[in-house]
mmCIF file of C-alpha atoms in Angstrom:
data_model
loop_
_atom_site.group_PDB
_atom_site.id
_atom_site.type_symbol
_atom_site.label_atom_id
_atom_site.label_comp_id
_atom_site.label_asym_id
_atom_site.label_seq_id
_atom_site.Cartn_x
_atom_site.Cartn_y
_atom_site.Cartn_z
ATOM 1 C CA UNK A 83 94.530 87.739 119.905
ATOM 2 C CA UNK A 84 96.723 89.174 116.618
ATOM 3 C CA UNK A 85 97.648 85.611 116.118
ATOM 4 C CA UNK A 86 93.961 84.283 115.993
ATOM 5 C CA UNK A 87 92.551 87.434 113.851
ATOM 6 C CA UNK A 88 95.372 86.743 111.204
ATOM 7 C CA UNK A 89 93.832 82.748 111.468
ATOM 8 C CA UNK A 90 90.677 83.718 110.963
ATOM 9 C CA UNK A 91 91.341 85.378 107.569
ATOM 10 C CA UNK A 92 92.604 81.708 105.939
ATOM 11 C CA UNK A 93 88.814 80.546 105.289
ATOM 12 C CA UNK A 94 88.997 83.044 102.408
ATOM 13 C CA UNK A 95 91.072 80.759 100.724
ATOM 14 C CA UNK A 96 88.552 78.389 99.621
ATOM 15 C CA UNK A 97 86.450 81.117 98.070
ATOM 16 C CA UNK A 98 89.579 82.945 96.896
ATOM 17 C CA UNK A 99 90.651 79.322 95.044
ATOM 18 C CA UNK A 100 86.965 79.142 93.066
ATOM 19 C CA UNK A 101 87.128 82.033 91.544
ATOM 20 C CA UNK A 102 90.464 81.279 89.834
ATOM 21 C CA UNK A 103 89.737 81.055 86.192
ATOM 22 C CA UNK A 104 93.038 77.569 85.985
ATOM 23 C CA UNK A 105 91.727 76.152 89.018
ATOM 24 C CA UNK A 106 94.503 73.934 89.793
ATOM 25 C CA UNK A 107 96.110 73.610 93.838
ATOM 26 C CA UNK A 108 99.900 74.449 91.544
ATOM 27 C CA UNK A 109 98.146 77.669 90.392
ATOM 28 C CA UNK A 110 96.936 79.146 93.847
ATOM 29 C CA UNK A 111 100.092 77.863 95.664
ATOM 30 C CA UNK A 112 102.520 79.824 93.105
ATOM 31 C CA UNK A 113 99.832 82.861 93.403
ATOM 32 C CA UNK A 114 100.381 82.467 96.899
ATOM 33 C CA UNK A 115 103.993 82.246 97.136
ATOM 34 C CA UNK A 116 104.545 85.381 95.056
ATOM 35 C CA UNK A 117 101.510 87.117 96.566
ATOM 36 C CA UNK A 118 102.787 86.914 100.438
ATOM 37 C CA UNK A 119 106.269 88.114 100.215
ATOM 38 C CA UNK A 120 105.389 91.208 98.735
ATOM 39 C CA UNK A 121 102.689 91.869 101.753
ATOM 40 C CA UNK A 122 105.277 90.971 104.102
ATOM 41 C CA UNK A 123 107.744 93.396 102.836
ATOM 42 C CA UNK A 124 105.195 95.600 102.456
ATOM 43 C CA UNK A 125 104.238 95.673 105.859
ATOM 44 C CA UNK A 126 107.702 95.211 107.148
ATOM 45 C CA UNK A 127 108.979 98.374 105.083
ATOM 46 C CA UNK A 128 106.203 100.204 106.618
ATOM 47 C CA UNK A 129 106.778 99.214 110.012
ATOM 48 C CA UNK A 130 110.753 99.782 110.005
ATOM 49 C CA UNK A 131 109.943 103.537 108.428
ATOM 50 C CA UNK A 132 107.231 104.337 111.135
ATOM 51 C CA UNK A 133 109.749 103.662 113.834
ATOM 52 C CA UNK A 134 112.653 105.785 111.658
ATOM 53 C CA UNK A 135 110.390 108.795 111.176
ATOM 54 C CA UNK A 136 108.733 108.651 115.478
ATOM 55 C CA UNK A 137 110.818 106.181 117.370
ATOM 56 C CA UNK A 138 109.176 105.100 120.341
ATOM 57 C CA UNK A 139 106.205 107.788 119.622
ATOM 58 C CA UNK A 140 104.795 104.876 117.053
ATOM 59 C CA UNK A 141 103.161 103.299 120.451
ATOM 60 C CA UNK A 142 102.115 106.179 122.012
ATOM 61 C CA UNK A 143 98.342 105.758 123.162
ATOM 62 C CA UNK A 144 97.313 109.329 121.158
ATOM 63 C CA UNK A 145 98.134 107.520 118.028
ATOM 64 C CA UNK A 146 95.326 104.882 119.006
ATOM 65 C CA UNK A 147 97.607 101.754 116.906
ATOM 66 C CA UNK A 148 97.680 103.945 113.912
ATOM 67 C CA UNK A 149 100.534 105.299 112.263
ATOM 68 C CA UNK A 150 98.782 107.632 110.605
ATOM 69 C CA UNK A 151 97.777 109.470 113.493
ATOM 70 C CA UNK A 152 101.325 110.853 114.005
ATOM 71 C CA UNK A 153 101.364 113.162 111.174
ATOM 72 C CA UNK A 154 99.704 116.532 111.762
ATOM 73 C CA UNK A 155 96.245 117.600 110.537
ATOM 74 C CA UNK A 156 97.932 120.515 108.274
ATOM 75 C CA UNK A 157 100.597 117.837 106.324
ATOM 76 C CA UNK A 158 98.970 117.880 102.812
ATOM 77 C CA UNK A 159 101.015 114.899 101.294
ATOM 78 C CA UNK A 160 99.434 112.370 104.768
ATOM 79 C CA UNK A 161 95.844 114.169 103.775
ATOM 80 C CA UNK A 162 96.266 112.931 100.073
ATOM 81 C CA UNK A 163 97.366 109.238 101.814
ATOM 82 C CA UNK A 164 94.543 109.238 103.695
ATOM 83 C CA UNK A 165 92.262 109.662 101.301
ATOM 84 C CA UNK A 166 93.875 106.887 99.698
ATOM 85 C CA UNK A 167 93.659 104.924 102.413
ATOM 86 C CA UNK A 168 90.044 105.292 102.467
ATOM 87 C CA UNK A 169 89.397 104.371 99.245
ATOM 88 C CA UNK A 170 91.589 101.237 99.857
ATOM 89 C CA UNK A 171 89.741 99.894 102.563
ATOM 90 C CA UNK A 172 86.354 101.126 100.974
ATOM 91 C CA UNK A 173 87.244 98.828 97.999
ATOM 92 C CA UNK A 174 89.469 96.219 99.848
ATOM 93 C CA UNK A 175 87.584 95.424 102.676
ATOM 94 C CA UNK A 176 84.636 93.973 101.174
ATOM 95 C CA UNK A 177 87.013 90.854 99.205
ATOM 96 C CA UNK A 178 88.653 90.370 103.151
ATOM 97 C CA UNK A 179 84.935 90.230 104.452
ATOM 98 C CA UNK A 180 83.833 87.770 101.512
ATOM 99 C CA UNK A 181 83.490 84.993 104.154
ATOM 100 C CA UNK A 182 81.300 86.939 106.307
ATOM 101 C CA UNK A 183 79.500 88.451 103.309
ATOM 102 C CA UNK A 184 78.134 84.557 101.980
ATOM 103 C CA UNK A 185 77.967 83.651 105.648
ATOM 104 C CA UNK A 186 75.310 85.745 106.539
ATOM 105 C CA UNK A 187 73.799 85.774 103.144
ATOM 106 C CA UNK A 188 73.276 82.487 103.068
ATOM 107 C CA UNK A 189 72.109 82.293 106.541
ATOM 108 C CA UNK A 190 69.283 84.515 105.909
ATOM 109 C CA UNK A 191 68.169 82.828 102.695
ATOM 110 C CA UNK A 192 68.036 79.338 104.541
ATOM 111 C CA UNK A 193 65.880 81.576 107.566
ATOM 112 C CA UNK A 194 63.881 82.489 104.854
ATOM 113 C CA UNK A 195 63.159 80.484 102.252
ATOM 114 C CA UNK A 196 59.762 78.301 102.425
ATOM 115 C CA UNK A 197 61.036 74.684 102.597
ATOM 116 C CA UNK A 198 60.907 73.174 99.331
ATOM 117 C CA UNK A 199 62.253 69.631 97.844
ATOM 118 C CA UNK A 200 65.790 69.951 97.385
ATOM 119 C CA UNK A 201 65.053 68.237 93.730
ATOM 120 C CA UNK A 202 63.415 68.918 90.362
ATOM 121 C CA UNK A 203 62.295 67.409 87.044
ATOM 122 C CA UNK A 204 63.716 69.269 84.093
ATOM 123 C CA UNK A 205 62.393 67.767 80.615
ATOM 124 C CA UNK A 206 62.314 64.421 82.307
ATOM 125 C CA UNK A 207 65.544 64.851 84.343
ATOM 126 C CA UNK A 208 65.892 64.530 88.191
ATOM 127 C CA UNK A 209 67.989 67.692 88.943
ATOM 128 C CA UNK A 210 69.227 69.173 91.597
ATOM 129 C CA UNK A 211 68.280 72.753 93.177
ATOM 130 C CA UNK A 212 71.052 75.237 94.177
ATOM 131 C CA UNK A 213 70.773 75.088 98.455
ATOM 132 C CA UNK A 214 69.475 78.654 99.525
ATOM 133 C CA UNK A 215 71.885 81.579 99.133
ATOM 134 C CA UNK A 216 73.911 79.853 96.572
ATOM 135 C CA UNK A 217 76.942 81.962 95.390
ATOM 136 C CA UNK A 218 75.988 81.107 92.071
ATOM 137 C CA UNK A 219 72.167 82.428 92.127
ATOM 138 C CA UNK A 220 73.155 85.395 94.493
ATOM 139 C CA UNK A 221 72.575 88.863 92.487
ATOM 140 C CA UNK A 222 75.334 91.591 91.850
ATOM 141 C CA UNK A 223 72.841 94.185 93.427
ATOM 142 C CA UNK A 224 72.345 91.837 96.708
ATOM 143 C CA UNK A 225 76.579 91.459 96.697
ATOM 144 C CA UNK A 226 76.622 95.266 96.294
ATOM 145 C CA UNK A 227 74.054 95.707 98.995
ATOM 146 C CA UNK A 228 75.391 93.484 101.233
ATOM 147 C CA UNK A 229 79.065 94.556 101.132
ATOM 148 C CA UNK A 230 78.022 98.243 101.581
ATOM 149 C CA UNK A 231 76.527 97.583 104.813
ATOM 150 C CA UNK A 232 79.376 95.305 106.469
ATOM 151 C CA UNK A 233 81.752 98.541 105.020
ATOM 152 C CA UNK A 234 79.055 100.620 106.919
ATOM 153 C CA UNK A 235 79.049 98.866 109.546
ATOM 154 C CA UNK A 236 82.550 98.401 110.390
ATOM 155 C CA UNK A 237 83.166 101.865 109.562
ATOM 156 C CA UNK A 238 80.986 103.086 112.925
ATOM 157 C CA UNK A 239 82.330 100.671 114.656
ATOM 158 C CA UNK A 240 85.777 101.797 114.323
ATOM 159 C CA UNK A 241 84.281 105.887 114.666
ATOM 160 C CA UNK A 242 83.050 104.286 118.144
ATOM 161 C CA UNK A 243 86.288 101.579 118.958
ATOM 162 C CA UNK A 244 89.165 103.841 121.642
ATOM 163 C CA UNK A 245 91.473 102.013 118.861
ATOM 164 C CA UNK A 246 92.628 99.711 116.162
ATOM 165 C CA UNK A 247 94.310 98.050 119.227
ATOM 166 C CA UNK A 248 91.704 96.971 120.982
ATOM 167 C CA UNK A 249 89.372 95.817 117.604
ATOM 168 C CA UNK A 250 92.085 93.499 116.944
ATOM 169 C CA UNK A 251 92.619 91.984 120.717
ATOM 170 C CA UNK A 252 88.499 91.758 120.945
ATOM 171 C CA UNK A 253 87.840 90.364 117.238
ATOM 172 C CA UNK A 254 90.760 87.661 117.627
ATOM 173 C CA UNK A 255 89.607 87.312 121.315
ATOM 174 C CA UNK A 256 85.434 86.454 120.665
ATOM 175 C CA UNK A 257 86.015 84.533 117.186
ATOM 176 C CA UNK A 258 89.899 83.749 116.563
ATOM 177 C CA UNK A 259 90.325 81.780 119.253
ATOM 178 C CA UNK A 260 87.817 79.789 119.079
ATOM 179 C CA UNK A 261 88.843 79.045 115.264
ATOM 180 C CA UNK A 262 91.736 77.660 116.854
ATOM 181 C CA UNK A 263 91.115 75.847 119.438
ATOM 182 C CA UNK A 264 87.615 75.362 119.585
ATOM 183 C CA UNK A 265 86.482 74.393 116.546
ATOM 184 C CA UNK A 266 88.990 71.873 115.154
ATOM 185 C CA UNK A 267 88.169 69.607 118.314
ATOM 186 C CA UNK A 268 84.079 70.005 117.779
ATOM 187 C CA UNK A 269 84.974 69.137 113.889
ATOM 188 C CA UNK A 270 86.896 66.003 114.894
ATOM 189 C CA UNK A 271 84.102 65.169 117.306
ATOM 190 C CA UNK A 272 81.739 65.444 114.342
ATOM 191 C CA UNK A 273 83.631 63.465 112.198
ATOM 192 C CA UNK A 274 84.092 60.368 114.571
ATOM 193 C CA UNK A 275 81.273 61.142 117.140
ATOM 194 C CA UNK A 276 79.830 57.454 116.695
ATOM 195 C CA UNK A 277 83.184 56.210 118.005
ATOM 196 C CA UNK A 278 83.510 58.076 120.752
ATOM 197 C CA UNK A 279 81.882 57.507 124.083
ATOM 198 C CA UNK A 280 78.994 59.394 125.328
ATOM 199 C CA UNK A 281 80.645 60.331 128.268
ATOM 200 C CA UNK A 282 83.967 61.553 126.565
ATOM 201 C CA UNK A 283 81.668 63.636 124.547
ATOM 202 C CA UNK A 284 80.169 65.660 127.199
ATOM 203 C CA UNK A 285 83.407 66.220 128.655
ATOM 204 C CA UNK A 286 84.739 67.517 124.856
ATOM 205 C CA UNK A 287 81.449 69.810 124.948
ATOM 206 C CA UNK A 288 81.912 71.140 128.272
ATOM 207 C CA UNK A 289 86.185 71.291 127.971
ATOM 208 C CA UNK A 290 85.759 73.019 124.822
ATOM 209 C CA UNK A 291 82.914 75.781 126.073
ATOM 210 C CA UNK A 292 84.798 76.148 129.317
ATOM 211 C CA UNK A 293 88.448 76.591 127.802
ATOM 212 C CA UNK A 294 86.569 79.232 125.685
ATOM 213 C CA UNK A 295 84.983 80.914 128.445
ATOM 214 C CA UNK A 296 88.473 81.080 130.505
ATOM 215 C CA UNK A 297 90.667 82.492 127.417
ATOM 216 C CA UNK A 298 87.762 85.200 126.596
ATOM 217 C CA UNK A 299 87.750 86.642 130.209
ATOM 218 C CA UNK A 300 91.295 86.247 130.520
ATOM 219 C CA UNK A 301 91.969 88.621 127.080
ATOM 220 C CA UNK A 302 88.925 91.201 128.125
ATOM 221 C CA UNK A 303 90.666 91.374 131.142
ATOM 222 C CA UNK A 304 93.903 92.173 129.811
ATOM 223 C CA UNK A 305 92.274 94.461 127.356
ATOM 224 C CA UNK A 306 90.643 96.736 130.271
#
C-alpha cells in the first residue's frame, strides 16, 4: 500500500513539467536528478536519527507512525518544529494535491457548464474554446479556494484517522493499487479495444474489477 501511494504521486509530473519556464524533457530530468537525492537523504537522515534518539520506541503504536509524537509536550525546541511542520504541510500540501485540485475542478466545471459548441468565430477566425475548467482560465481566488478546502479537509481527516499508518495503507489500498494494476490494462484496452475480441474484453472488465475487489479486502483486512 506505501508502494502504490508513492505511485500515485508521479501524475504530478506532467503538471509539474508545464509550468517550467525552459520546457525541455533535459531540463526536468536534471531538475529531477538533483531534486530526488536530496529528499532521499533527507528522509534517510531522518529516519537513521529517529531510531538513534528511541530505538525500537520509533514503532511503538502511542507514536501513531509519527516521530514526532515521541518527544514530550513540555520540549520547547519539538514545539517550535512543529509549528514548522505545520506551516510546511499548510503550504506544501496543496502543490502534492495539484492533481486532485484540477481533477475535481475540472470535473465540476464540465458538471456544470451549459453545453456549448466547442468552437468560435473571432474577427472571421474559427477558434477554438478552452474545454471547461481549463488550467489556463481557472482564477487565483478559485485555486486559493479550492486548495484551502482539500488542506481542510485532509486536516480532519487526519484529527479523525487512529494514524498516519493506516492513511497510508487505506489511500494506497482504495486508489494506488488500482493505478497500478488496474488502470494500465483498462488504458491498453482503450487504446486497441477494436482489436480485441468482445469476449476477451469482458473477461479484462471483470479480471480487472475482481483483482481489485480481492487486493482491497485483502489490505482492509490486514489493516483491522
Amino acid at each position: 500500500s506505501t508502494y502504490s501511494l508513492a505511485f500515485g504521486y508521479h501524475f504530478n509530473v506532467p503538471y509539474f513539467y508545464k509550468e517550467l519556464k525552459d520546457r525541455r524533457p533535459a531540463v526536468m530530468m536534471k531538475s529531477t536528478m538533483i531534486s530526488f537525492p536530496i529528499i532521499t537523504a533527507s528522509y534517510g537522515l531522518t529516519g537513521l536519527f529517529g531510531y538513534l534518539t528511541f530505538g525500537a520506541l520509533v514503532a511503538n503504536s502511542a507514536a501513531q507512525g509519527n516521530i514526532v509524537n515521541n518527544y514530550g509536550d513540555g520540549d520547547i525546541a519539538m514545539s517550535i518544529g512543529r509549528l514548522g511542520l505545520f506551516f510546511h504541510f499548510a503550504t506544501v500540501y496543496p502543490i502534492i494535491s495539484i492533481c486532485c485540485r484540477r481533477g475535481l475542478h475540472r470535473m465540476v466545471c464540465i458538471l456544470t457548464s451549459p453545453t456549448e459548441p466547442k468552437t468560435a468565430v473571432v474577427d472571421g477566425v474559427v477558434v477554438t474554446k478552452p474545454p471547461p475548467g481549463d488550467p489556463g482560465t481557472t482564477k487565483t481566488s478559485s485555486i486559493i479556494t479550492e486548495a484551502f478546502a482539500i488542506v481542510f479537509v485532509s486536516t480532519c481527516c487526519a484529527g479523525l484517522a487512529p494514524g498516519i499508518g493506516i492513511v497510508v495503507e487505506l489511500v494506497g489500498t482504495l486508489f494506488g493499487t488500482p493505478l497500478i494494476f488496474i488502470f494500465p490494462g483498462l488504458i491498453g484496452w482503450q487504446i486497441f479495444h477494436e482489436d480485441i475480441p468482445s469476449v476477451c474484453s469482458n473477461l479484462m472488465a471483470w479480471g480487472s474489477v475482481k483483482t481489485y475487489y480481492r487486493l482491497s479486502l485483502a489490505s482492509i483486512a490486514k489493516i483491522g
